[in-house]
mmCIF file of C-alpha atoms and ligand atoms in Angstrom:
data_model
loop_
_atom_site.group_PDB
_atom_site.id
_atom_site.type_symbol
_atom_site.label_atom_id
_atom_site.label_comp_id
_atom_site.label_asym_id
_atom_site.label_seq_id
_atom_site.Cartn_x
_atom_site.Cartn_y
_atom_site.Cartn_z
ATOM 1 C CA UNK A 169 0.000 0.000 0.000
ATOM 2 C CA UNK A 170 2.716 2.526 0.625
ATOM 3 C CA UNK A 171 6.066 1.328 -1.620
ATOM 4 C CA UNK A 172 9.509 3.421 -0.631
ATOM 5 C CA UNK A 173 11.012 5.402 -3.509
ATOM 6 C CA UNK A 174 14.896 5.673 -3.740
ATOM 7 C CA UNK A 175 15.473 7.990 -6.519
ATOM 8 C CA UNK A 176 17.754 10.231 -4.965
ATOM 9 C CA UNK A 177 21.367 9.706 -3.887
ATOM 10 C CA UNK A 178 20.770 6.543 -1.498
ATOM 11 C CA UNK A 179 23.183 4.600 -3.233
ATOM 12 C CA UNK A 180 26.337 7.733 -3.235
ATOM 13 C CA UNK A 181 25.381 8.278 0.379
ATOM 14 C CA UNK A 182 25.778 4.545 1.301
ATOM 15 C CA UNK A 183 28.364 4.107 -1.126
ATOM 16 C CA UNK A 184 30.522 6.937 1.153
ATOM 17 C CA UNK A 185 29.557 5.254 4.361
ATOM 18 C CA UNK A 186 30.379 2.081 3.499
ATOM 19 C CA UNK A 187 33.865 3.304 2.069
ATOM 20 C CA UNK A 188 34.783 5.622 5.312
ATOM 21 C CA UNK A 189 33.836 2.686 8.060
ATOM 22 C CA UNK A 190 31.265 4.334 9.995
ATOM 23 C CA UNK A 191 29.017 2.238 9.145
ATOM 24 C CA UNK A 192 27.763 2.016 13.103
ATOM 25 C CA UNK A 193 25.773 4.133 15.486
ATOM 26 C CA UNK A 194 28.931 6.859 15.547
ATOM 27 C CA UNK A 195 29.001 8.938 12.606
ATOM 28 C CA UNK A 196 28.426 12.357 10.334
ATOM 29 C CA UNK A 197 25.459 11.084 8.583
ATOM 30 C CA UNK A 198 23.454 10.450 12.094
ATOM 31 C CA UNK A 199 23.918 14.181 13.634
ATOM 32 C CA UNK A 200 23.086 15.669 9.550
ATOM 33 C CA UNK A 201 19.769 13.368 9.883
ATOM 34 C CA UNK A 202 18.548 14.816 13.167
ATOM 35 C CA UNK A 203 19.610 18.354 12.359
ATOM 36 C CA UNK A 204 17.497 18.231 8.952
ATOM 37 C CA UNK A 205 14.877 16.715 10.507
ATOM 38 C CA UNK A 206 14.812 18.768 13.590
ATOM 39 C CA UNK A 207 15.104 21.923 11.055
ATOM 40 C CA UNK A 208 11.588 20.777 8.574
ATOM 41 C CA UNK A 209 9.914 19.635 11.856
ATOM 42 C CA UNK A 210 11.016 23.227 13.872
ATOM 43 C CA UNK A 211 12.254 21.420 17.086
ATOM 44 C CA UNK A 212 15.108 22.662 18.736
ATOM 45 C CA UNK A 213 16.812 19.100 19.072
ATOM 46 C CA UNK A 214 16.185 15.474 16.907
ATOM 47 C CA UNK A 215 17.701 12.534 18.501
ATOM 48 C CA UNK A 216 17.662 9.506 16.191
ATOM 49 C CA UNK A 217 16.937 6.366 17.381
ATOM 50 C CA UNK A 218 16.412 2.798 15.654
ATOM 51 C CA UNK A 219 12.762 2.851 15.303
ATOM 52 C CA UNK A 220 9.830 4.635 15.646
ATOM 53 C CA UNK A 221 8.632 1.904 19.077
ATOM 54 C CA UNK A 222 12.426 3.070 20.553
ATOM 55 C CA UNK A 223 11.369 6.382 20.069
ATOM 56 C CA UNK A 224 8.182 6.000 21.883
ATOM 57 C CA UNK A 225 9.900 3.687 24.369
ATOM 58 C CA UNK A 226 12.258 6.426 25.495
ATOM 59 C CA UNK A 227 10.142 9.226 25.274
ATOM 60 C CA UNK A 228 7.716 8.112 27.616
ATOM 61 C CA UNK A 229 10.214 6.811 29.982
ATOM 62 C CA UNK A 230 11.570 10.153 30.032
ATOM 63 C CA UNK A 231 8.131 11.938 30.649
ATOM 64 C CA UNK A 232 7.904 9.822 33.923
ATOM 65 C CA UNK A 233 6.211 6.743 32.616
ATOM 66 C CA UNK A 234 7.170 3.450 35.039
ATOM 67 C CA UNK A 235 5.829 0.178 37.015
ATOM 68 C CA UNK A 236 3.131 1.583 39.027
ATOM 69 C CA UNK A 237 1.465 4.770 36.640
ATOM 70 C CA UNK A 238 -0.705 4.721 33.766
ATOM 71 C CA UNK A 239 -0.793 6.597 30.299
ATOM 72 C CA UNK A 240 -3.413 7.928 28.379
ATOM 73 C CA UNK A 241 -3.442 6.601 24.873
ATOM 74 C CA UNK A 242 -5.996 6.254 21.907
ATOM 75 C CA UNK A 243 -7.744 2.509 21.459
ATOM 76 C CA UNK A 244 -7.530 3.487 17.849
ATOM 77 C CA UNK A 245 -4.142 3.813 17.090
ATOM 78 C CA UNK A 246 -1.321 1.026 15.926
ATOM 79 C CA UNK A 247 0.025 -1.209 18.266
ATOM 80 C CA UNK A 248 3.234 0.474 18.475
ATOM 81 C CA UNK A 249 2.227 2.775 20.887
ATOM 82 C CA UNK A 250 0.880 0.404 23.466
ATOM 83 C CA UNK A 251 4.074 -1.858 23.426
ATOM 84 C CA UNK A 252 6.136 1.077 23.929
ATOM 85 C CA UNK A 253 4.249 2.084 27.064
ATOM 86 C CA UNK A 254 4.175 -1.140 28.260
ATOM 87 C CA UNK A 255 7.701 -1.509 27.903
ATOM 88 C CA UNK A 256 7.993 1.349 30.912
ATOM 89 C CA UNK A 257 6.253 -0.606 33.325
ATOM 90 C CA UNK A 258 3.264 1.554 32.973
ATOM 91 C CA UNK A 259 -0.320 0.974 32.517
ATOM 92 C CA UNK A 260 -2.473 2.313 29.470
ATOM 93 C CA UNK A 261 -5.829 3.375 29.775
ATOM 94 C CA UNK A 262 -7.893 4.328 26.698
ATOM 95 C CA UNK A 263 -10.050 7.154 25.314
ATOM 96 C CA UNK A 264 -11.997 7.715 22.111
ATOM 97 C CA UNK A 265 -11.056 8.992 18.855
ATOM 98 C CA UNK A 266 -12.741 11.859 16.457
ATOM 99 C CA UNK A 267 -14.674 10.763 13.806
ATOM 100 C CA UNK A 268 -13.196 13.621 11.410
ATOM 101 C CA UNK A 269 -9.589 13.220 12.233
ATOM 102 C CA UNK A 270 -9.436 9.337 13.204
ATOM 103 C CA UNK A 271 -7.355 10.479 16.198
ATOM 104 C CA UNK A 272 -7.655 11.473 20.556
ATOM 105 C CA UNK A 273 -10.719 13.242 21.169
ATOM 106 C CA UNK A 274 -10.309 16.050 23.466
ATOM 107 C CA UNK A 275 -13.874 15.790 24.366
ATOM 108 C CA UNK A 276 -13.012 12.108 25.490
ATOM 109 C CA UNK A 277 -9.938 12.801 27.026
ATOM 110 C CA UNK A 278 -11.580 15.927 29.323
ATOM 111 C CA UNK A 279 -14.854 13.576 30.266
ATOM 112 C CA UNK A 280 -12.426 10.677 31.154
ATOM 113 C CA UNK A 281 -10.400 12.986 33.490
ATOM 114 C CA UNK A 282 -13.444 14.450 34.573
ATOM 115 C CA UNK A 283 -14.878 11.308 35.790
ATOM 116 C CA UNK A 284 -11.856 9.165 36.762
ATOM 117 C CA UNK A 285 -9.075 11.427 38.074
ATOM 118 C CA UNK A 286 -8.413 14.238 40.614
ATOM 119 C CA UNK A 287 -5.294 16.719 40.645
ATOM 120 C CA UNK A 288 -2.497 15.990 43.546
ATOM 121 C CA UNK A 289 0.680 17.884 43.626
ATOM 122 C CA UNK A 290 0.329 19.487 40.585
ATOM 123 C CA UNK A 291 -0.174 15.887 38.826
ATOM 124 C CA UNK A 292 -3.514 13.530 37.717
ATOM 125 C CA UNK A 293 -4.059 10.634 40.048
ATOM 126 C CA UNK A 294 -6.595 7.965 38.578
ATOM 127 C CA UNK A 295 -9.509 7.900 41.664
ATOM 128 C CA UNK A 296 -10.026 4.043 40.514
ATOM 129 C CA UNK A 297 -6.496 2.599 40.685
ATOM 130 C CA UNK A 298 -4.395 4.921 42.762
ATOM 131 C CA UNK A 299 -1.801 5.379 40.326
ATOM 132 C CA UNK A 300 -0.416 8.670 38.935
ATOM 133 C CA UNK A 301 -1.433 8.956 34.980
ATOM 134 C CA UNK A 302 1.868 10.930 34.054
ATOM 135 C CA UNK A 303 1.473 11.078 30.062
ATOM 136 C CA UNK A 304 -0.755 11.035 27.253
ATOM 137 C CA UNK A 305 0.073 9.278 24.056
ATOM 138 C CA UNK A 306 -2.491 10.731 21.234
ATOM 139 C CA UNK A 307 -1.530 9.830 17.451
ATOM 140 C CA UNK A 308 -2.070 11.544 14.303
ATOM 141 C CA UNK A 309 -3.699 8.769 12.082
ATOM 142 C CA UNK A 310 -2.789 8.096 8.649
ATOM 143 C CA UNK A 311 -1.201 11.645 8.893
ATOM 144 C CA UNK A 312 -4.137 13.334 9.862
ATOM 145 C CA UNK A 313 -3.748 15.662 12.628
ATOM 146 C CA UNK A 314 -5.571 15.313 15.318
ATOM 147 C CA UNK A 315 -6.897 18.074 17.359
ATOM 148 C CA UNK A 316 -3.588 18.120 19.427
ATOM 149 C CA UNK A 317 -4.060 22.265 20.329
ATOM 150 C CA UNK A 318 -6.910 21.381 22.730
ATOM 151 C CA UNK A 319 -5.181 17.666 23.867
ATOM 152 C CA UNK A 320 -2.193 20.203 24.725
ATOM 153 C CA UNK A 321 -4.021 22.191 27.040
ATOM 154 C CA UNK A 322 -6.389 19.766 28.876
ATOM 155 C CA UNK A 323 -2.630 18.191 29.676
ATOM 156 C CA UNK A 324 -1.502 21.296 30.821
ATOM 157 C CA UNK A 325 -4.023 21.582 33.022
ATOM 158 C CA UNK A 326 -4.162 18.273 34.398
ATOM 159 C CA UNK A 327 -0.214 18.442 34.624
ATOM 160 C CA UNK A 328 -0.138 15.427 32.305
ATOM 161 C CA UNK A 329 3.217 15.180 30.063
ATOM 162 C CA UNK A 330 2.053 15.490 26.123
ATOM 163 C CA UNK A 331 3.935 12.881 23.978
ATOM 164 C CA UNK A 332 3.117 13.082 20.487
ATOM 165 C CA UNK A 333 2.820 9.687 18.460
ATOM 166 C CA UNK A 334 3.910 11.939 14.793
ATOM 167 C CA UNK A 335 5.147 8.345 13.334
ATOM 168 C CA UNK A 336 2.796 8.663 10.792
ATOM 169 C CA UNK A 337 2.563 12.199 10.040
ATOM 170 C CA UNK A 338 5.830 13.798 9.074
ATOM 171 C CA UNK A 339 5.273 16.303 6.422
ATOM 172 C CA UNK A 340 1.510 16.974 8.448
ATOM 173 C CA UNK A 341 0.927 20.282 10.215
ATOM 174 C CA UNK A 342 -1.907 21.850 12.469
ATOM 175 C CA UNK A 343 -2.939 25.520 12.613
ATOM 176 C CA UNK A 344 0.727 26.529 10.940
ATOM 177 C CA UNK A 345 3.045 24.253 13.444
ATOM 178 C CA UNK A 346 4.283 20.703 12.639
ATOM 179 C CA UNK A 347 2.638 17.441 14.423
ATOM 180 C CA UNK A 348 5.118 16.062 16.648
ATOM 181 C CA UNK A 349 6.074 19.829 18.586
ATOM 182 C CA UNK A 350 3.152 20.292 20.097
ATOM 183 C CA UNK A 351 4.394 18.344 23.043
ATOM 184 C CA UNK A 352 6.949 18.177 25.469
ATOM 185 C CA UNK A 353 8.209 15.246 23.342
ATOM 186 C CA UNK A 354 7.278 14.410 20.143
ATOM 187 C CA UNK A 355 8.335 10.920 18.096
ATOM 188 C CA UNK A 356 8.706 10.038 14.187
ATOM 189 C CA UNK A 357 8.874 6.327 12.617
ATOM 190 C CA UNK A 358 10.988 5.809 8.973
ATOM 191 C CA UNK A 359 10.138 2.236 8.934
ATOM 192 C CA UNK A 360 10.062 0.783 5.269
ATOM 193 C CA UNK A 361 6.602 1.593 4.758
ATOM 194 C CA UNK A 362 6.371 5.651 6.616
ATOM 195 C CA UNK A 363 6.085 8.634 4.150
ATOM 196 C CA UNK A 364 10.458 8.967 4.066
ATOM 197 C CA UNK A 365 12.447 5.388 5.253
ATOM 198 C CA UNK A 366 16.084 4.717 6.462
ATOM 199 C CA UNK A 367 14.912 1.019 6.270
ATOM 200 C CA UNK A 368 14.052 1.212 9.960
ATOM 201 C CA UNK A 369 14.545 4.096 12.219
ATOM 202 C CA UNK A 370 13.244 6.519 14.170
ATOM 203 C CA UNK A 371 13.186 9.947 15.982
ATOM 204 C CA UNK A 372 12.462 12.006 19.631
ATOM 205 C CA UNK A 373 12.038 15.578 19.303
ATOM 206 C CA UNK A 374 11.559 18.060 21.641
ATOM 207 C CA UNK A 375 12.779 21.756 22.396
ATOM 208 C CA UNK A 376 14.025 21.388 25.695
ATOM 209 C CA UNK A 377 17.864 20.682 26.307
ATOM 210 C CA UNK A 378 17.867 18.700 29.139
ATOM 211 C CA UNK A 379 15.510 16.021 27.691
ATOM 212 C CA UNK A 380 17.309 16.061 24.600
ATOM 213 C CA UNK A 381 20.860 15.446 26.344
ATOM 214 C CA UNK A 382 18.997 13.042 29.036
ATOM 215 C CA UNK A 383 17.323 11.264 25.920
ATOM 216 C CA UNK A 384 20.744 11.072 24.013
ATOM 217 C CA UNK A 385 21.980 9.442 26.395
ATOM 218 C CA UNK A 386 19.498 6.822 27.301
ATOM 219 C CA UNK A 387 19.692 5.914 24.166
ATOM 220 C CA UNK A 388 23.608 5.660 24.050
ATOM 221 C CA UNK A 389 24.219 2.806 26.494
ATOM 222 C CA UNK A 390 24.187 5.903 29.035
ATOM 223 C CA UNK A 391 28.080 6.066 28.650
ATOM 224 C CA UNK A 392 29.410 9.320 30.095
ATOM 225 C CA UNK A 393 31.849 10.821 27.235
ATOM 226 C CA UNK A 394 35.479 9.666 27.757
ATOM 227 C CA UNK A 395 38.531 10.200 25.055
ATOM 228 C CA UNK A 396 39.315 5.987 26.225
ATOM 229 C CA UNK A 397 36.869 4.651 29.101
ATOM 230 C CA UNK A 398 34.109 2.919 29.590
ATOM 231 C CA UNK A 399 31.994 4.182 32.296
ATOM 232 C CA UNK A 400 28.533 4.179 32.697
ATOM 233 C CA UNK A 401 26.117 5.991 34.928
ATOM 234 C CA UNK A 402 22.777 3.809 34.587
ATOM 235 C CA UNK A 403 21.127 1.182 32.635
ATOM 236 C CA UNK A 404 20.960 2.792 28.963
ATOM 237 C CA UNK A 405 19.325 1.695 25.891
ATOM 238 C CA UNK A 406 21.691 0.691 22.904
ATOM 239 C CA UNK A 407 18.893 2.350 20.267
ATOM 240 C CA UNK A 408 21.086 4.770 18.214
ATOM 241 C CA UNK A 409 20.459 4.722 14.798
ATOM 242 C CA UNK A 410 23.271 3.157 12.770
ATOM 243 C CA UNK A 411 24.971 5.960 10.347
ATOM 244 C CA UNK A 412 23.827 3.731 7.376
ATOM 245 C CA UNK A 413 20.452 3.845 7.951
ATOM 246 C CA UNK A 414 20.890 7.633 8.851
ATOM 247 C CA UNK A 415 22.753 7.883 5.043
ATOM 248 C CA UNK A 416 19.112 6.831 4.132
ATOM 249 C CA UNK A 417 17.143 8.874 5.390
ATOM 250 C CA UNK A 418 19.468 12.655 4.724
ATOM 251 C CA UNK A 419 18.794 11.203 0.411
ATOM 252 C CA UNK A 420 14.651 10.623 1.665
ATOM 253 C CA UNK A 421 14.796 14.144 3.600
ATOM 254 C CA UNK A 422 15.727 16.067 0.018
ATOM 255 C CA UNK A 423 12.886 14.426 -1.781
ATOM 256 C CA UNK A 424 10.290 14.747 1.322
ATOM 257 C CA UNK A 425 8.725 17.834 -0.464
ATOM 258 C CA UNK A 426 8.605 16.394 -3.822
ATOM 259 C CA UNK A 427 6.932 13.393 -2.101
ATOM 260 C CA UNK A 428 4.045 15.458 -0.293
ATOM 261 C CA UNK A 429 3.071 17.039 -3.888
ATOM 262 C CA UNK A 430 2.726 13.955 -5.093
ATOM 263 C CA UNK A 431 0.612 12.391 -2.397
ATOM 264 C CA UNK A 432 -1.538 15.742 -2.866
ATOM 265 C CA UNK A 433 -2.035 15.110 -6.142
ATOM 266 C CA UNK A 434 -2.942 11.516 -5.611
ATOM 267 C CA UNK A 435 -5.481 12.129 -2.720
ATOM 268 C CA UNK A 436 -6.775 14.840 -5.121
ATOM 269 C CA UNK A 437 -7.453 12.315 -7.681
ATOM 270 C CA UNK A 438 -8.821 10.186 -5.417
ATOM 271 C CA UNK A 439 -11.143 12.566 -3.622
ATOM 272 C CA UNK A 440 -12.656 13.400 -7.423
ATOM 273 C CA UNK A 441 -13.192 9.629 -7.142
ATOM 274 C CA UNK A 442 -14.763 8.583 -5.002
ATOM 275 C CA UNK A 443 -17.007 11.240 -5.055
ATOM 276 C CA UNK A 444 -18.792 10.207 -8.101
ATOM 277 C CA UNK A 445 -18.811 6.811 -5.912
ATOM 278 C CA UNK A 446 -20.556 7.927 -3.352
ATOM 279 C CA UNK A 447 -18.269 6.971 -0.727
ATOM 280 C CA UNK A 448 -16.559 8.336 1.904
ATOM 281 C CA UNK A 449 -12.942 9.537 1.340
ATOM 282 C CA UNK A 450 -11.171 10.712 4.301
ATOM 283 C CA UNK A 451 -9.896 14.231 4.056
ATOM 284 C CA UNK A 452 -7.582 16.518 5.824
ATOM 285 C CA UNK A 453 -9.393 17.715 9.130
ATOM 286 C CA UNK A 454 -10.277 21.497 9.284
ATOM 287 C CA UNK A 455 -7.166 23.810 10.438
ATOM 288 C CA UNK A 456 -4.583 21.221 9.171
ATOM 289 C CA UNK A 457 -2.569 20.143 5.789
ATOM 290 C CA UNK A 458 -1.871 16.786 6.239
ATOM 291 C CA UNK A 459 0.797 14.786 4.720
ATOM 292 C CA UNK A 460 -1.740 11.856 2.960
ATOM 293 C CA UNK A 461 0.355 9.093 3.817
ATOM 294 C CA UNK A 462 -1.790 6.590 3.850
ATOM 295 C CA UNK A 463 -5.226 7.043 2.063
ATOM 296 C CA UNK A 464 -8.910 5.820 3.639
ATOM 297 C CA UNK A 465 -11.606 5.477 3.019
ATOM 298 C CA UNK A 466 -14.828 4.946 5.249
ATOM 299 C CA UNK A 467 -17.513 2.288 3.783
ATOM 300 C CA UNK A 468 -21.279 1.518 5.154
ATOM 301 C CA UNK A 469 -21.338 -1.308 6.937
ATOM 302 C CA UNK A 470 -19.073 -3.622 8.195
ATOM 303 C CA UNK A 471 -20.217 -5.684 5.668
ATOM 304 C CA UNK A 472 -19.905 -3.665 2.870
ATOM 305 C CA UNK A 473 -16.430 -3.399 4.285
ATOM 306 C CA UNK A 474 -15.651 -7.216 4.118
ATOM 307 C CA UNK A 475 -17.252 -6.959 0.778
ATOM 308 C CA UNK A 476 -14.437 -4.558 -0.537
ATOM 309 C CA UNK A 477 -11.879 -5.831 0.963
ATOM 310 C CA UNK A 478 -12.464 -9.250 -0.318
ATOM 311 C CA UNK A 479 -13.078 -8.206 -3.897
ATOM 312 C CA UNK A 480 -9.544 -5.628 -4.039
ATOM 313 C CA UNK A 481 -7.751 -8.047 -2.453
ATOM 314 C CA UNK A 482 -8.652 -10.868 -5.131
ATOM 315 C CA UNK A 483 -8.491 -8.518 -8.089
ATOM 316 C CA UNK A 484 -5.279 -7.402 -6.650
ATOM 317 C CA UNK A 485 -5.314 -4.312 -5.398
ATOM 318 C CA UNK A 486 -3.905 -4.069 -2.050
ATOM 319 C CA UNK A 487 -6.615 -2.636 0.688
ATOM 320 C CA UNK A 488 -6.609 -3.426 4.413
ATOM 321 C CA UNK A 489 -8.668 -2.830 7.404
ATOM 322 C CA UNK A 490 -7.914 -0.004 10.335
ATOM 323 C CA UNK A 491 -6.494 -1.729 13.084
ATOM 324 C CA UNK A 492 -8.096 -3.727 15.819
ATOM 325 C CA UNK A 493 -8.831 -1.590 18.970
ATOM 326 C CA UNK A 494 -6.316 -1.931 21.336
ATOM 327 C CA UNK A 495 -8.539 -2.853 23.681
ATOM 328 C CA UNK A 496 -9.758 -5.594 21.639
ATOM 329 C CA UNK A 497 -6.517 -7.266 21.415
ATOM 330 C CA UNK A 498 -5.976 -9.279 24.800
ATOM 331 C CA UNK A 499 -2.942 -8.059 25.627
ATOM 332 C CA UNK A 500 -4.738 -4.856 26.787
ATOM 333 C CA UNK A 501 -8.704 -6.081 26.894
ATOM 334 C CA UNK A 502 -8.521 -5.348 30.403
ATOM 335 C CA UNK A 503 -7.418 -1.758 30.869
ATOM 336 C CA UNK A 504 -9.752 0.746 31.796
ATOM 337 C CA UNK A 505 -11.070 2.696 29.164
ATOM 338 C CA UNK A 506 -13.372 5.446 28.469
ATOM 339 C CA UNK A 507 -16.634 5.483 25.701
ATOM 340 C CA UNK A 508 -15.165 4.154 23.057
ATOM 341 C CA UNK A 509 -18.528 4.759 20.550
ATOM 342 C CA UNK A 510 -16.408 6.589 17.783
ATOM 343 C CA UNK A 511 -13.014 4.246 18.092
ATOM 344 C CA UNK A 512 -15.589 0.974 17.192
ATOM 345 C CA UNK A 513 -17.732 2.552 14.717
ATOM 346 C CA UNK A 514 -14.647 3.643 12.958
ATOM 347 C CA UNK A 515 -13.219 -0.065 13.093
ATOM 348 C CA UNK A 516 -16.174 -1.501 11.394
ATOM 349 C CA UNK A 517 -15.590 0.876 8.436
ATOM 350 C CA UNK A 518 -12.021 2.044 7.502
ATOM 351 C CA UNK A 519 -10.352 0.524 4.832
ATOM 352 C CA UNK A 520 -6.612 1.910 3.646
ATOM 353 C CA UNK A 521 -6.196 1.846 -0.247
ATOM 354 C CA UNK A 522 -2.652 1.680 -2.393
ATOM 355 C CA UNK A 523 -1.201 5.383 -1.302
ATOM 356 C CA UNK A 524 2.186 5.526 -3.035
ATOM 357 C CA UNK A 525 4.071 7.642 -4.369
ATOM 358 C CA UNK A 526 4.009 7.075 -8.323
ATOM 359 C CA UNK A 527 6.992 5.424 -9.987
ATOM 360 C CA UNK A 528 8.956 6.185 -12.022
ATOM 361 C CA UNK A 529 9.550 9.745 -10.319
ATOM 362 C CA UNK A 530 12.011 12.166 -11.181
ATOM 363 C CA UNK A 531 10.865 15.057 -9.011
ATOM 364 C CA UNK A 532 13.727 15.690 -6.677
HETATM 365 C C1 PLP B 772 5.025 3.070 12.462
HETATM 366 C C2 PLP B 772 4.461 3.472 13.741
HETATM 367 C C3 PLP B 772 5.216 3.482 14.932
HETATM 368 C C4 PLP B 772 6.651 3.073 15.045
HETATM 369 O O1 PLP B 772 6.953 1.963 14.320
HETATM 370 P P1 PLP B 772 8.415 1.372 14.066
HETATM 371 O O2 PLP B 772 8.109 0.299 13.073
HETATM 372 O O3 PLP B 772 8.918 0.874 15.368
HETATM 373 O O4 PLP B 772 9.311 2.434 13.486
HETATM 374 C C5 PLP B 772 4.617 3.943 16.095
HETATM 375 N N1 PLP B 772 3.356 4.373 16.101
HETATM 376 C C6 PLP B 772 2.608 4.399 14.976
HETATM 377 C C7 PLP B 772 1.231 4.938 15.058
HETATM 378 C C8 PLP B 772 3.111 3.933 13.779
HETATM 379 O O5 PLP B 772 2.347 3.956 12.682
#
């Protein structure tokens, strides 16, 4: 559904990595990657890491999330984001999604507060379980912004840490500003099928310095810098992202723009469509220009959907269903969740169609 395109200097800037040796997690190619991405993104600081879930993993560890407190996520979302959070120790607990932008609701996230937390020392303590719910994971779907202004706020005011899921929305702004800064940490995916790939890879952004250095090195084995030494001060994370894999993704960063024109262009088409079809195609949501990286579209019935899926798939045209709900999976069935009305009907109905970029291509 969503093919990489190489036609830019991928082979000359693994060609020159290969030939210098730094092949590995040190190397030029891995500080150019952040710093482009941190500039088309406007972070302060971009600290790559090996894959979008490492990204996750780290950022939410670093906005407090461990055994014994919980984190606000989206049941619509892929399963990414719940493994990372489980990885911290911590427990997710669900809200609904908007219809419009397939992502967190603020509505649902303020009624869920509302009816299940209290503020404590300048923090949101879950009434239910106890625990402290220290972060809140929404995700823009399909590139879609969600409406992350008002998440930000009802955060703020809770004194919940905002970590932005942008793994599927790079090239995707809201109201002017990029998905992904809205937050006191924001994370990107390249995996082989994202809008740009470095084969797999990923990213933590954020605009404050000590998170970026603390983050850095977390994700460095936590070695403290040392012309000969080996010393560490904690239990690190080896999840920097190899400089060949960074040579990847500086060639996808010079065609990203040529990239979102074309994925314009192809929503357009699609959009003119399906409207003759009398079916829903999923749109950017008002105040935002999203990045169509993958394309939707939203059928009757969950028949109807079956129905379509069934008949692309033979005739072969690739189409798949929206994920399972999280908390339909059983891994996290039992976590506490909020209505989930939207989140299910949306299940039922959302199909992704073929969304890449056209071949040959020779718009860099
Ligand atoms: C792709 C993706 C990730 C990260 O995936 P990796 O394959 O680990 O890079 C995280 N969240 C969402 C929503 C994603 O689509």
């Amino acid at each position: 559904m969503h093919r990489p395109v190489f036609a830019g200097h991928e082979k000359q800037y693994l060609a020159e990595c290969i030939d210098s040796n730094f092949v590995s997690s040190v190397g030029a190619r891995v500080t150019e990657f952040e710093e482009r991405l941190a500039t088309f993104v406007g972070a302060r600081y971009a600290i790559a890491t090996m894959n979008g879930t490492a990204a996750l993993h780290i950022a939410l560890e670093l906005a407090g999330a461990k055994p014994g407190t919980e984190i606000i996520g989206q049941s619509l979302t892929f399963i990414a984001t719940c493994n990372a959070a489980s990885y911290t120790g911590a427990t997710p607990v669900f809200v609904d999604v908007d219809r419009d932008t397939l992502g967190m609701s603020p509505q649902a996230l303020r009624a869920f507060l509302e009816a299940n937390a209290q503020r404590r020392d300048g923090g949101a303590w879950n009434r239910g379980t106890g625990r402290q719910i220290v972060a809140c994971v929404p995700m823009h779907t399909f590139g879609h912004p969600c409406r992350i202004d008002e998440i930000a706020a009802i955060c703020d005011e809770w004194g919940i840490v905002l970590v932005e899921d942008a793994a599927e929305s790079l090239g995707s702004w809201y109201k002017g500003r990029h998905t992904g800064t809205f937050g006191r940490l924001g994370t990107f995916s390249f995996n082989g099928n994202k809008i740009i790939t470095t084969g797999g890879g990923g990213m933590v952004v954020t605009d404050d310095e000590a998170l970026a250095r603390r983050c850095k090195h977390l994700t460095t084995t936590a070695k403290i810098p040392h012309p000969y030494e080996y010393v560490h001060d904690e239990v690190g994370y080896n999840y920097r992202l190899p400089n060949l894999n960074a040579a990847l993704g500086c060639a996808q960063m010079e065609q990203l723009e040529g990239f979102l024109v074309h994925k314009r262009a192809l929503a357009a088409r699609y959009i003119d469509f399906f409207k003759d079809a009398g079916v829903t195609f999923v749109q950017e949501p008002a105040n935002s220009r999203a990045n169509y990286w993958l394309n939707a579209i939203v059928l009757d019935s969950l028949a109807e959907r079956d129905e379509f899926l069934k008949a692309t798939n033979e005739a072969g045209v690739m189409t798949r269903p929206i994920w399972r709900l999280m908390t339909h999976l059983k891994m996290f069935s039992g976590c506490q969740h909020g209505g989930l009305e939207n989140a299910n009907w949306l299940e039922e109905r959302v199909v992704n169609i073929p969304s890449s970029v056209p071949t040959p291509w020779v718009g860099r």
